[in-house]
Coordinates of C-alpha atoms in Angstrom, one line a residue:
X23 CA 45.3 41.6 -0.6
X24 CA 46.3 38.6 -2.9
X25 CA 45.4 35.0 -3.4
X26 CA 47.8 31.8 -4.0
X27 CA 47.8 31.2 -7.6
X28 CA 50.4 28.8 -10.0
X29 CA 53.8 30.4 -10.4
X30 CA 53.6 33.2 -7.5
X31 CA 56.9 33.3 -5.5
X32 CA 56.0 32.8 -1.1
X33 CA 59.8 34.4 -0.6
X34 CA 63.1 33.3 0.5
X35 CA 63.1 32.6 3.8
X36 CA 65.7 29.6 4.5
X37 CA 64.7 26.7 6.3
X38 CA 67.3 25.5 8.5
X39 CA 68.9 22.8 5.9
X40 CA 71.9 23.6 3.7
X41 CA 71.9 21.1 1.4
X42 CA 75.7 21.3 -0.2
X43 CA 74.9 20.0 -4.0
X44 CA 78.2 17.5 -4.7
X45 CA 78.8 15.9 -8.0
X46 CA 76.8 13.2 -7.0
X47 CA 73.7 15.1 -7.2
X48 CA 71.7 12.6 -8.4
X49 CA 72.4 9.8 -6.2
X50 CA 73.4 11.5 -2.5
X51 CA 73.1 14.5 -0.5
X52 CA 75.4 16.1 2.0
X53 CA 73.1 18.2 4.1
X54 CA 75.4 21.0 6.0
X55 CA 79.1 21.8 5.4
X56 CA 80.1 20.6 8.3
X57 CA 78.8 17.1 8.0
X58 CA 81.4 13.9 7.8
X59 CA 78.1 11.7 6.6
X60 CA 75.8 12.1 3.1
X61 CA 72.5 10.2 2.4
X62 CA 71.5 7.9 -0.6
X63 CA 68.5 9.8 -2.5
X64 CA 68.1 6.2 -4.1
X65 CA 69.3 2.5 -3.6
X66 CA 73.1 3.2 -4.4
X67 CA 75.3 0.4 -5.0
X68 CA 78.9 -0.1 -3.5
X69 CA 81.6 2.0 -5.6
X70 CA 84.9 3.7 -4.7
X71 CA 85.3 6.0 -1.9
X72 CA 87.6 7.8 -4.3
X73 CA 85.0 8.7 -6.5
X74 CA 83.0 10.0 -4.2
X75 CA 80.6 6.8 -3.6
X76 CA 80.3 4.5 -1.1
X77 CA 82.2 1.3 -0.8
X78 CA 78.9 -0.7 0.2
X79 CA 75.3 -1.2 -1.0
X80 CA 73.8 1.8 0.9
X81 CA 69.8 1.9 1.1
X82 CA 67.5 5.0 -0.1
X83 CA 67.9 7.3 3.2
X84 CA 70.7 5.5 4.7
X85 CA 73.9 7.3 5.8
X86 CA 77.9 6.7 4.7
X87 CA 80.8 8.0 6.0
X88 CA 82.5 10.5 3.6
X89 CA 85.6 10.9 5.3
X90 CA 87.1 8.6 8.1
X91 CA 85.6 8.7 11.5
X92 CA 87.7 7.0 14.2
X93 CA 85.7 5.2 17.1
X94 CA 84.3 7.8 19.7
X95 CA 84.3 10.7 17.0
X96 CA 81.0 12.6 16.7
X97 CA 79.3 11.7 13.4
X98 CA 77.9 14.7 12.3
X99 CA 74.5 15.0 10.1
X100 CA 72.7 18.7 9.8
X101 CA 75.4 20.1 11.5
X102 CA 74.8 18.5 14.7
X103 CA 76.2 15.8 16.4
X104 CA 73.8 12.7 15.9
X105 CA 75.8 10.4 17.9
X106 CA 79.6 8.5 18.0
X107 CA 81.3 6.3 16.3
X108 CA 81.2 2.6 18.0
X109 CA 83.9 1.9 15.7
X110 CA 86.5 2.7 13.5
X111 CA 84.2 4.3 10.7
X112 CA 86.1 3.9 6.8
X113 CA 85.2 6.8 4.1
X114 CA 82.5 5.3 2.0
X115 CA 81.6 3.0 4.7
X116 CA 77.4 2.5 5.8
X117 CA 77.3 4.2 9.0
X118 CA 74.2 3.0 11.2
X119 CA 73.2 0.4 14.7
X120 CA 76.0 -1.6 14.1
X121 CA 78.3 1.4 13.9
X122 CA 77.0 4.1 15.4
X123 CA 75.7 5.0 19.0
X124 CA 73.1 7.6 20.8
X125 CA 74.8 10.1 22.8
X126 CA 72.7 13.1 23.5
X127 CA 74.3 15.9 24.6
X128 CA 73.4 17.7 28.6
X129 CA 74.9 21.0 27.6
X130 CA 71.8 22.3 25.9
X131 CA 70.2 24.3 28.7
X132 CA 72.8 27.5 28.3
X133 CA 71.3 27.7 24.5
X134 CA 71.2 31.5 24.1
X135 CA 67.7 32.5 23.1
X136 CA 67.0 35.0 20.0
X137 CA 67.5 33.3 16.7
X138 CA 63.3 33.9 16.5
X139 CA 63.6 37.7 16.7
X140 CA 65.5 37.9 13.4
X141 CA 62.4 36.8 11.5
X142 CA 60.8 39.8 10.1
X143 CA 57.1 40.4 9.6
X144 CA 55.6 39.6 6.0
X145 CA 55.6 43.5 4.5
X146 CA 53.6 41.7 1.5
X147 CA 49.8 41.6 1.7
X148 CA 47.9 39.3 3.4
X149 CA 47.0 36.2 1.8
X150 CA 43.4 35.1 2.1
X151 CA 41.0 32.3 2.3
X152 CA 37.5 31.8 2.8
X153 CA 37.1 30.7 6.0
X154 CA 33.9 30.4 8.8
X155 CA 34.5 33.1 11.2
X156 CA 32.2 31.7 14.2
X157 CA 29.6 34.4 16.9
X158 CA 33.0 33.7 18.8
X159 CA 35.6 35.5 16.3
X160 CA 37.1 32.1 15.9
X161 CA 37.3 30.7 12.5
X162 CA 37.0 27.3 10.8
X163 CA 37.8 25.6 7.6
X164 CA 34.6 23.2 8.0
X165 CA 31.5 23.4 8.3
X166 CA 31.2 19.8 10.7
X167 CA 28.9 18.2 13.1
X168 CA 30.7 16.7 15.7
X169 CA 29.6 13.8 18.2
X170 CA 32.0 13.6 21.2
X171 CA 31.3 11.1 23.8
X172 CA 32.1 12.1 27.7
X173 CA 32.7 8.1 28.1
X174 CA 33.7 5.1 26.1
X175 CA 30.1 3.6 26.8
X176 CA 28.5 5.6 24.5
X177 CA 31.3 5.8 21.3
X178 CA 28.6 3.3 19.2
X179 CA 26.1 5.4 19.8
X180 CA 28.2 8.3 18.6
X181 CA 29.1 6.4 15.4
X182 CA 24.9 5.8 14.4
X183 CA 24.2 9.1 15.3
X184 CA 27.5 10.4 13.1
X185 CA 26.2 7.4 10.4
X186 CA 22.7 8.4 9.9
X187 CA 23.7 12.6 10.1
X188 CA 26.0 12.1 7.3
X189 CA 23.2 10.4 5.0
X190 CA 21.2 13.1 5.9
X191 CA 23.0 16.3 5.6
X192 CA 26.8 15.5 4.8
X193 CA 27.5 17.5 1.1
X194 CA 24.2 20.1 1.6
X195 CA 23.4 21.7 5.3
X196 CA 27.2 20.3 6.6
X197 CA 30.3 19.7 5.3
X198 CA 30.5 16.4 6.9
X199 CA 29.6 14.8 10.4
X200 CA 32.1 12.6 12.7
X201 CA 32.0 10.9 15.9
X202 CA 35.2 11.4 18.0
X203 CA 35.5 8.2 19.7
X204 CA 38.4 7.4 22.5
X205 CA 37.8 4.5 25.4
X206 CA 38.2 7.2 28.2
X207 CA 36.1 9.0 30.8
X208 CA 35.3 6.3 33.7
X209 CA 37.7 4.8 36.2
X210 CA 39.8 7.6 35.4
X211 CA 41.2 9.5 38.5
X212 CA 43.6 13.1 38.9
X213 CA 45.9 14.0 35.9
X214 CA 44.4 11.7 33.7
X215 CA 40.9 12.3 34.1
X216 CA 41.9 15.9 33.7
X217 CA 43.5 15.4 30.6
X218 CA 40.6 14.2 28.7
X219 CA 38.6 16.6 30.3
X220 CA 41.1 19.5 28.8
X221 CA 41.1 17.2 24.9
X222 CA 37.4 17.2 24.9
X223 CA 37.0 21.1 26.1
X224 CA 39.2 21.7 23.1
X225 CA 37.3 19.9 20.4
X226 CA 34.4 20.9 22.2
X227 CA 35.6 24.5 21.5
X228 CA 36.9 23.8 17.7
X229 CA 35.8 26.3 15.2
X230 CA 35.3 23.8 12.5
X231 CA 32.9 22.3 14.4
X232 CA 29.7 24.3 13.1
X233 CA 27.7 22.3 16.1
X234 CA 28.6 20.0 18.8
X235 CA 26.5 17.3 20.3
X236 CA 28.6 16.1 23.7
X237 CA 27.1 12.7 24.3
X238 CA 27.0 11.0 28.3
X239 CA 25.9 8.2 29.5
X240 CA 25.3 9.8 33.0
X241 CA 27.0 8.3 35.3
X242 CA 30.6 8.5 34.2
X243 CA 33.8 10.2 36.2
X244 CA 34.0 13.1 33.1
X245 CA 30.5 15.6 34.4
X246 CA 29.3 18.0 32.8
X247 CA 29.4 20.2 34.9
X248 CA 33.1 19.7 34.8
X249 CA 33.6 20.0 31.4
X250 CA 31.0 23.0 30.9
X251 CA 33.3 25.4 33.1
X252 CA 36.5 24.4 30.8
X253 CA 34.3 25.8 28.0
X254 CA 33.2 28.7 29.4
X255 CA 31.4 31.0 27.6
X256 CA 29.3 28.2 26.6
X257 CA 27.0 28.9 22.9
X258 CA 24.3 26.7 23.9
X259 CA 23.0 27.5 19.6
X260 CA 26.3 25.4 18.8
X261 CA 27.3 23.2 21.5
X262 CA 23.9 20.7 23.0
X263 CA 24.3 17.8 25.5
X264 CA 22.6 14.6 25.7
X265 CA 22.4 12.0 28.7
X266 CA 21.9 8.1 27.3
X267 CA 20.5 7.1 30.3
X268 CA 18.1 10.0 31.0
X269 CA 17.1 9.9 27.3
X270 CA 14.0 7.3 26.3
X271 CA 15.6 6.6 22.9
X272 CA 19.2 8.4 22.9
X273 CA 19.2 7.9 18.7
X274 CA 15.6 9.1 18.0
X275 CA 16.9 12.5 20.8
X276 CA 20.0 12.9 19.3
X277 CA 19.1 12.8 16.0
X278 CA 16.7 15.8 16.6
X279 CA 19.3 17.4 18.4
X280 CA 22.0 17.5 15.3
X281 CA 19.0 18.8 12.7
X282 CA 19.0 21.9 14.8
X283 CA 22.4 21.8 15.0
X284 CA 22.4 21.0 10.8
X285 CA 19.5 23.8 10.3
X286 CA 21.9 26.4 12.0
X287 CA 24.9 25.1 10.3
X288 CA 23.5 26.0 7.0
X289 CA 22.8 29.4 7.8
X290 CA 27.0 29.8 8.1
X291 CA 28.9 30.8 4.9
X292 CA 32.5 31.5 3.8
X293 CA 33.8 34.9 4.0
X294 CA 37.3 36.2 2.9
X295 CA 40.1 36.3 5.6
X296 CA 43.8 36.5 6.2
X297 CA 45.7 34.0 7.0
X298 CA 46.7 35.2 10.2
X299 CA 43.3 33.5 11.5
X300 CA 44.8 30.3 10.6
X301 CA 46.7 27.9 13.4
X302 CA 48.2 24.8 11.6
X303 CA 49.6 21.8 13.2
X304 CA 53.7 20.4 11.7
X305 CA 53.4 16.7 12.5
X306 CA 56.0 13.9 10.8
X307 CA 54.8 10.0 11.4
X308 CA 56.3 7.0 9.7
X309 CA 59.8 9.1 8.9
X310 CA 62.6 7.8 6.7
X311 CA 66.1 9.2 6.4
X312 CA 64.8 11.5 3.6
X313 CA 62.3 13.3 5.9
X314 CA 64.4 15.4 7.4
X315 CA 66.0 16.8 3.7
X316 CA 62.3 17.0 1.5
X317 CA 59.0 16.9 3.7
X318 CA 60.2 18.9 6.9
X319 CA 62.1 21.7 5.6
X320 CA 59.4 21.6 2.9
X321 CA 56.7 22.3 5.8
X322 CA 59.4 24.8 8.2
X323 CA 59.4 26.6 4.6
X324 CA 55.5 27.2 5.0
X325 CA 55.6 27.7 9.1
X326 CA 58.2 30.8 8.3
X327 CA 55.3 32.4 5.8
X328 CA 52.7 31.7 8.3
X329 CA 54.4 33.3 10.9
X330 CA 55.4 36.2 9.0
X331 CA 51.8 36.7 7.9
X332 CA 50.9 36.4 11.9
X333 CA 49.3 32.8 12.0
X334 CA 49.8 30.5 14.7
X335 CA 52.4 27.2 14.1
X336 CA 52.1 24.3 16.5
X337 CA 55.1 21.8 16.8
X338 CA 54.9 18.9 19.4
X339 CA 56.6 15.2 19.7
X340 CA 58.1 16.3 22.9
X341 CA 60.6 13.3 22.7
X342 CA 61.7 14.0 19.3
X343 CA 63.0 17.0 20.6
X344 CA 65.7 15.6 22.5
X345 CA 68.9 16.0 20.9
X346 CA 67.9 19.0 19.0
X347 CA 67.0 21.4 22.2
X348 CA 69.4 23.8 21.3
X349 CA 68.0 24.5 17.8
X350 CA 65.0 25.2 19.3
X351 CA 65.7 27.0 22.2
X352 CA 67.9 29.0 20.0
X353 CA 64.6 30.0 17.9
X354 CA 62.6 31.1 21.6
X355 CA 61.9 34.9 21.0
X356 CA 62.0 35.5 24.9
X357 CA 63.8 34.0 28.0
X358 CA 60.7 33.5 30.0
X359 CA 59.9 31.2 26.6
X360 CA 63.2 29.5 27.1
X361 CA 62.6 29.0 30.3
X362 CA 59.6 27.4 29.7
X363 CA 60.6 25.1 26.8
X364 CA 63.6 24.0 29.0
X365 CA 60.7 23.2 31.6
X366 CA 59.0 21.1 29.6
X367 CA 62.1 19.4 27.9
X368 CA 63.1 18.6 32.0
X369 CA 59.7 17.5 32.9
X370 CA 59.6 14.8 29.9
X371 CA 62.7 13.5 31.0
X372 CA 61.3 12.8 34.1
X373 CA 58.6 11.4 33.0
X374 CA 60.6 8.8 31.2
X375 CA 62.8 8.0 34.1
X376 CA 60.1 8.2 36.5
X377 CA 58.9 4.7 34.4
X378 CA 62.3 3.5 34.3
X379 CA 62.4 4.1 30.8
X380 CA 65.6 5.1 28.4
X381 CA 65.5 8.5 27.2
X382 CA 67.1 8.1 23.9
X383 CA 65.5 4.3 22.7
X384 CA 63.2 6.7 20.2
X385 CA 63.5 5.5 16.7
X386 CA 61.1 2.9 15.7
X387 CA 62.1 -0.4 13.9
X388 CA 60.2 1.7 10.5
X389 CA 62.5 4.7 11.1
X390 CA 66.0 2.5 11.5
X391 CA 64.5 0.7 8.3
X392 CA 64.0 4.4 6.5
X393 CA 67.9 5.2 7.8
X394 CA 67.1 6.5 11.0
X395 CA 69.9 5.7 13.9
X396 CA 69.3 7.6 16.5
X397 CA 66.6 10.0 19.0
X398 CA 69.3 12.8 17.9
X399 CA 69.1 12.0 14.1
X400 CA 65.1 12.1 13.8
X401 CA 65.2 15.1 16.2
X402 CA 67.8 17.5 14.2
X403 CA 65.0 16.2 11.4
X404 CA 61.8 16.3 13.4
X405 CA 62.5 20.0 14.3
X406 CA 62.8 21.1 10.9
X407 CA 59.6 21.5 10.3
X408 CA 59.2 24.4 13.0
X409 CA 61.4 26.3 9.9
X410 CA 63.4 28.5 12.4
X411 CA 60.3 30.7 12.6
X412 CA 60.1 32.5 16.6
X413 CA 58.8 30.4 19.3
X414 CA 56.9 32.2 21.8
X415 CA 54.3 30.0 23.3
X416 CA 54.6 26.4 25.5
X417 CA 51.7 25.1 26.0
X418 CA 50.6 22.6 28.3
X419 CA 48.5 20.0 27.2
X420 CA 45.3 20.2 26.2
X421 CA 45.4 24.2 26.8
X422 CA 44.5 26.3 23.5
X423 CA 46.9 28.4 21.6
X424 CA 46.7 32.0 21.8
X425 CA 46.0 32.9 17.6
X426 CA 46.9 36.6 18.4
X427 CA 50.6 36.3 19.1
X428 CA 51.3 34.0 15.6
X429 CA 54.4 32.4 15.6
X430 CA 55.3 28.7 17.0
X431 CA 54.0 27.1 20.1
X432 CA 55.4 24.3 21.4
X433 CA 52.5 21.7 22.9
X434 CA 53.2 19.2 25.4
X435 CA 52.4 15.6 24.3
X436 CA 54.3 12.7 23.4
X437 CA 56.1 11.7 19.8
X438 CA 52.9 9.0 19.8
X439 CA 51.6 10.4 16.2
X440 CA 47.7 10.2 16.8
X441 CA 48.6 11.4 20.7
X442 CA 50.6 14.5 19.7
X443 CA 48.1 15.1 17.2
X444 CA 45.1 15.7 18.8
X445 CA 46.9 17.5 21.2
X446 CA 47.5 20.1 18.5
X447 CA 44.0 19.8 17.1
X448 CA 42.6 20.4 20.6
X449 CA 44.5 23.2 20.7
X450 CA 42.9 24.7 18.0
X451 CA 45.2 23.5 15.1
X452 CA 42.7 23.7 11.9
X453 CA 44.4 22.0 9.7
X454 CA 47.5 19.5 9.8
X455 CA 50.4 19.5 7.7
X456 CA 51.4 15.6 8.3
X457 CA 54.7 14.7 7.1
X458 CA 56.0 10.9 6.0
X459 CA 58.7 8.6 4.7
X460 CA 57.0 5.2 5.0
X461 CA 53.1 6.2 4.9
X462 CA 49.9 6.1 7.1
X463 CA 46.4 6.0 6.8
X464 CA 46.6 8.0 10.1
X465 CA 43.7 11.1 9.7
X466 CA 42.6 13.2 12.4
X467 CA 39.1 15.5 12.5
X468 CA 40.3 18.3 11.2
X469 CA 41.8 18.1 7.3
X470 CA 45.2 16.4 7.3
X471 CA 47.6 16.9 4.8
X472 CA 49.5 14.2 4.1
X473 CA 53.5 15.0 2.1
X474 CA 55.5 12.2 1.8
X475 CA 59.5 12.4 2.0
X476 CA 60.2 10.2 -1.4
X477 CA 58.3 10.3 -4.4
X478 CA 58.0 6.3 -4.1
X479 CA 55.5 6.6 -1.0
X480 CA 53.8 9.0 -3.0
X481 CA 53.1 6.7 -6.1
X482 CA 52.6 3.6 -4.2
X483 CA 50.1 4.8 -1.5
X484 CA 48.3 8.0 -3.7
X485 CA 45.3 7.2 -1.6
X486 CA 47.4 8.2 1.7
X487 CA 49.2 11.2 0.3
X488 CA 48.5 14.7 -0.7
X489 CA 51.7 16.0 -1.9
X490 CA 54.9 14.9 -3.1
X491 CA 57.7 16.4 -1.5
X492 CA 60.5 13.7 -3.0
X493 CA 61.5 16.0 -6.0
X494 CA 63.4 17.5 -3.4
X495 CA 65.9 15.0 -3.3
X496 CA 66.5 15.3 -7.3
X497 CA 67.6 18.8 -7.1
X498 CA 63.8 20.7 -7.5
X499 CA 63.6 24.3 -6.5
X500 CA 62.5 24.8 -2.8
X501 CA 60.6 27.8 -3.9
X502 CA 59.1 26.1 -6.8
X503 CA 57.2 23.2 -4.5
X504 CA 56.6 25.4 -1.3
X505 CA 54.8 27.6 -3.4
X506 CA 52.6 24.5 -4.8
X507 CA 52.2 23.5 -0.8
X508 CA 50.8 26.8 0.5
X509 CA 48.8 27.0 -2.4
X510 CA 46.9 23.5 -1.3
X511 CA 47.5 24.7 2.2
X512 CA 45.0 27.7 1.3
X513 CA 43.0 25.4 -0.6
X514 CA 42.2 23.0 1.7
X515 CA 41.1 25.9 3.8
X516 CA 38.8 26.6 1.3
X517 CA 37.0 23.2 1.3
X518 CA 39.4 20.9 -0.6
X519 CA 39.0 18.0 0.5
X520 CA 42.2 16.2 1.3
X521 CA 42.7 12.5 1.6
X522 CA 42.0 11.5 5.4
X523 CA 38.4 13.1 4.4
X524 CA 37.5 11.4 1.3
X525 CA 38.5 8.0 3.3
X526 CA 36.4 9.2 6.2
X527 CA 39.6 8.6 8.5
X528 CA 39.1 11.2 11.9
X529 CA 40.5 9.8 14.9
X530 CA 41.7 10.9 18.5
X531 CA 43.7 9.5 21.0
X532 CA 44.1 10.8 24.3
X533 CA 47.4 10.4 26.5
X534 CA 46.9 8.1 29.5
X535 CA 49.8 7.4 32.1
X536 CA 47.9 6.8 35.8
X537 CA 46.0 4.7 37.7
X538 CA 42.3 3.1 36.2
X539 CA 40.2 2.4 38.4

């Protein structure tokens, strides 16, 4: 049995970037071997493409050609095709919008499955961390109250109840307490009512929830009764419901229902466990061109030692997996897996069309900004951070991982960052490893650690981020810095706090796409 410490080595296992290290080190990076395109580490001015350089100012994440790519040639970045050339494309020459086009590829669905299987279990021992092991077997990282509101009518009741607990108890009997406020739960009718009902059964189920109070108003669409047989076996000792409009004064109830809840809290403690107990959410929000090199193969390093110590990984953004579904499919350690991954892949794109919407109009005006062109670019990027470890879950959404299997499981939700999110969290994510190139305040109710792509994000907003993963980009070990994140990682487990919770930032958002009544 060992613990992270300073200096200990978590392995060699290779995330799925080869960087190529040029002459130009310092100033740009040329990903994979096969690539006709490098990116700026830093602001690089115009030079000669005979020198290696480009011939025009070229931003920090921002692409040039390095050879000459004639108009309807693939430009190639990671390996992959991330599009074609719109025009005649000069060596040394900026290649984005006004030179390069989306142009997913439709032969992904043959993608042989089995890359997965060639990830071997860890043979090291276990690493541990003191963790809450709940009456259920499940295990949490907090110690929390939680207030969860069936409706949007109640959420400012939540919040006095969550105020007043925290001045209470917060720091002693509980680690903290938060209310999980979202506008949903009346009016709402089929999938959609469903959905929240499946978001809330999750958090409602969370292990690092030490206590739950679910709060109604009474006479909302999302009943109890509903919502108790999602949660099945119900721990009344944990989990306590309150009606507003059956209660005389639903504060003065409440609060006595959440000093039981604190009183039994207290009674929990730490005990050492592996790491296998752990499920950890790989989310990237706010990404720049540099994500994809530093922050995501940073976190796919960390998702291939989880896995190979038997913890769960959870990678979502549906969208942002177009373009890239051969990588992952390619990482499915089953065909029924495949199957269902190419299911859900299919179903999304129906989705989109079924609103008359463009499949590949992804990137946000922040990503194209970072150096982002197109869905295909920030997906080869996005998917990093699943570290070629096995995939064998796809879940739908809002329905809980299975722990025991370990490895990756895809979740169903949109690229929406507090969306996809939650989605992860109410599937029984503990922790989230959040990656970022341009920066968000963005927490969720769970601990979220923040890594940011460039070590400018990381100086500028050091009350957002966690960890710097821009030293990267300057030629740092791999090793040297994935060792410092798991180390955190296991931290955090352990009670660090991390910066969404000293800025008491825990939101949810659930996805809505029918009819409200």
């Amino acid at each position: 049995m060992l613990r992270i410490s300073p200096g200990q080595s978590i392995g060699r296992l290779e995330h799925k970037v080869t960087r190529v290290i040029t002459p130009a080190m310092s100033q740009w990076i040329r990903i994979h071997p096969n690539d006709n395109v490098a990116v700026a580490v830093g602001d690089l001015p115009a030079g000669s493409a005979d020198d290696g350089m480009p011939t025009e100012n070229i931003g920090r994440g921002h692409k040039f050609a390095l050879l000459m790519i004639a108009a309807g040639q693939p430009v190639i970045k990671y390996g992959f095709p991330i599009g074609v050339a719109a025009t005649d494309i000069a060596a040394g020459q900026w290649v984005h919008q006004h030179n390069l086009k989306s142009n997913l590829a439709e032969d992904w669905r043959n993608t042989p499955c089995g890359f997965g299987k060639n990830v071997q279990a860890d043979s090291r021992e276990p690493i541990l961390f003191d963790g809450y092991q709940r009456p259920d077997g499940s295990v949490g990282v907090r110690n929390d109250l939680w207030i969860i509101p069936t409706v949007g009518c109640v959420n400012q009741a939540a919040q006095q109840l969550a105020q007043q607990a925290n001045a209470r108890w917060a720091g002693r009997e509980i680690d903290a307490a938060a209310a999980l406020i979202h506008p949903y739960g009346c009016s709402q009718l089929g999938d959609d009512l469903k959905n929240t009902q499946a978001i809330l059964a999750g958090l409602i189920r969370h292990p690092n929830a030490a206590g739950v109070l679910v709060l109604g108003l009474g006479c909302e669409n999302n009943q109890w009764d509903q919502l108790k047989q999602m949660i099945e076996p119900l721990d009344e000792r944990r989990v306590r419901f309150l009606s507003a409009q059956q209660a005389g004064d639903e504060i003065a109830e409440g609060m006595a229902i959440l000093e039981q809840l604190a009183v039994a809290a207290a009674r929990q403690t730490r005990r050492q466990l592996p790491v296998a107990h752990l499920t950890v959410a790989m989310k990237c929000g706010g990404s720049d061109g540099l994500s994809g090199i530093t922050a995501n193969p940073l976190v796919g390093r960390i998702a291939l030692r989880l896995a190979a110590q038997g913890a769960t990984v959870l990678l979502s953004e549906v969208p942002e997996m177009f373009g890239a579904e051969s990588v992952l499919l390619g990482q499915c350690n089953s065909d029924a897996t495949r199957l269902s991954a190419i299911a859900m892949l299919e179903a999304f794109r129906d989705y989109f069309r079924l609103h008359h919407e463009p499949i590949d109009e992804n990137p946000s005006p922040g990503n194209k900004q970072g150096g982002i062109t197109t869905l295909a670019e920030k997906s080869l990027g996005c998917v990093q951070k699943a570290g070629g470890a096995p995939i064998g879950q796809v879940l739908a959404y809002g329905q809980p991982a299975k722990r025991q299997l370990g490895g990756v499981a895809l979740v169903n939700a949109p690229g929406n960052d507090a969306v996809s999110s939650t989605a992860m969290v109410a599937a029984g994510a503990q922790i989230v490893l959040f990656t970022t190139g341009r920066g968000t305040p963005l927490g969720l109710p769970v601990p979220t650690i923040k890594i940011s792509s460039n070590s400018d994000l990381a100086k500028r907003k050091s009350g957002w981020i966690d960890f710097d993963a821009g030293p990267l980009a300057e030629g740092h070990s791999m090793d040297e810095l994935a060792q410092r994140l798991l180390q955190l990682l296991v931290q955090v487990a352990e009670g660090k706090p991390t910066r969404n919770e000293e800025n008491h930032t825990r939101e949810i958002a659930i996805w809505k796409e029918g009819v409200t009544l």
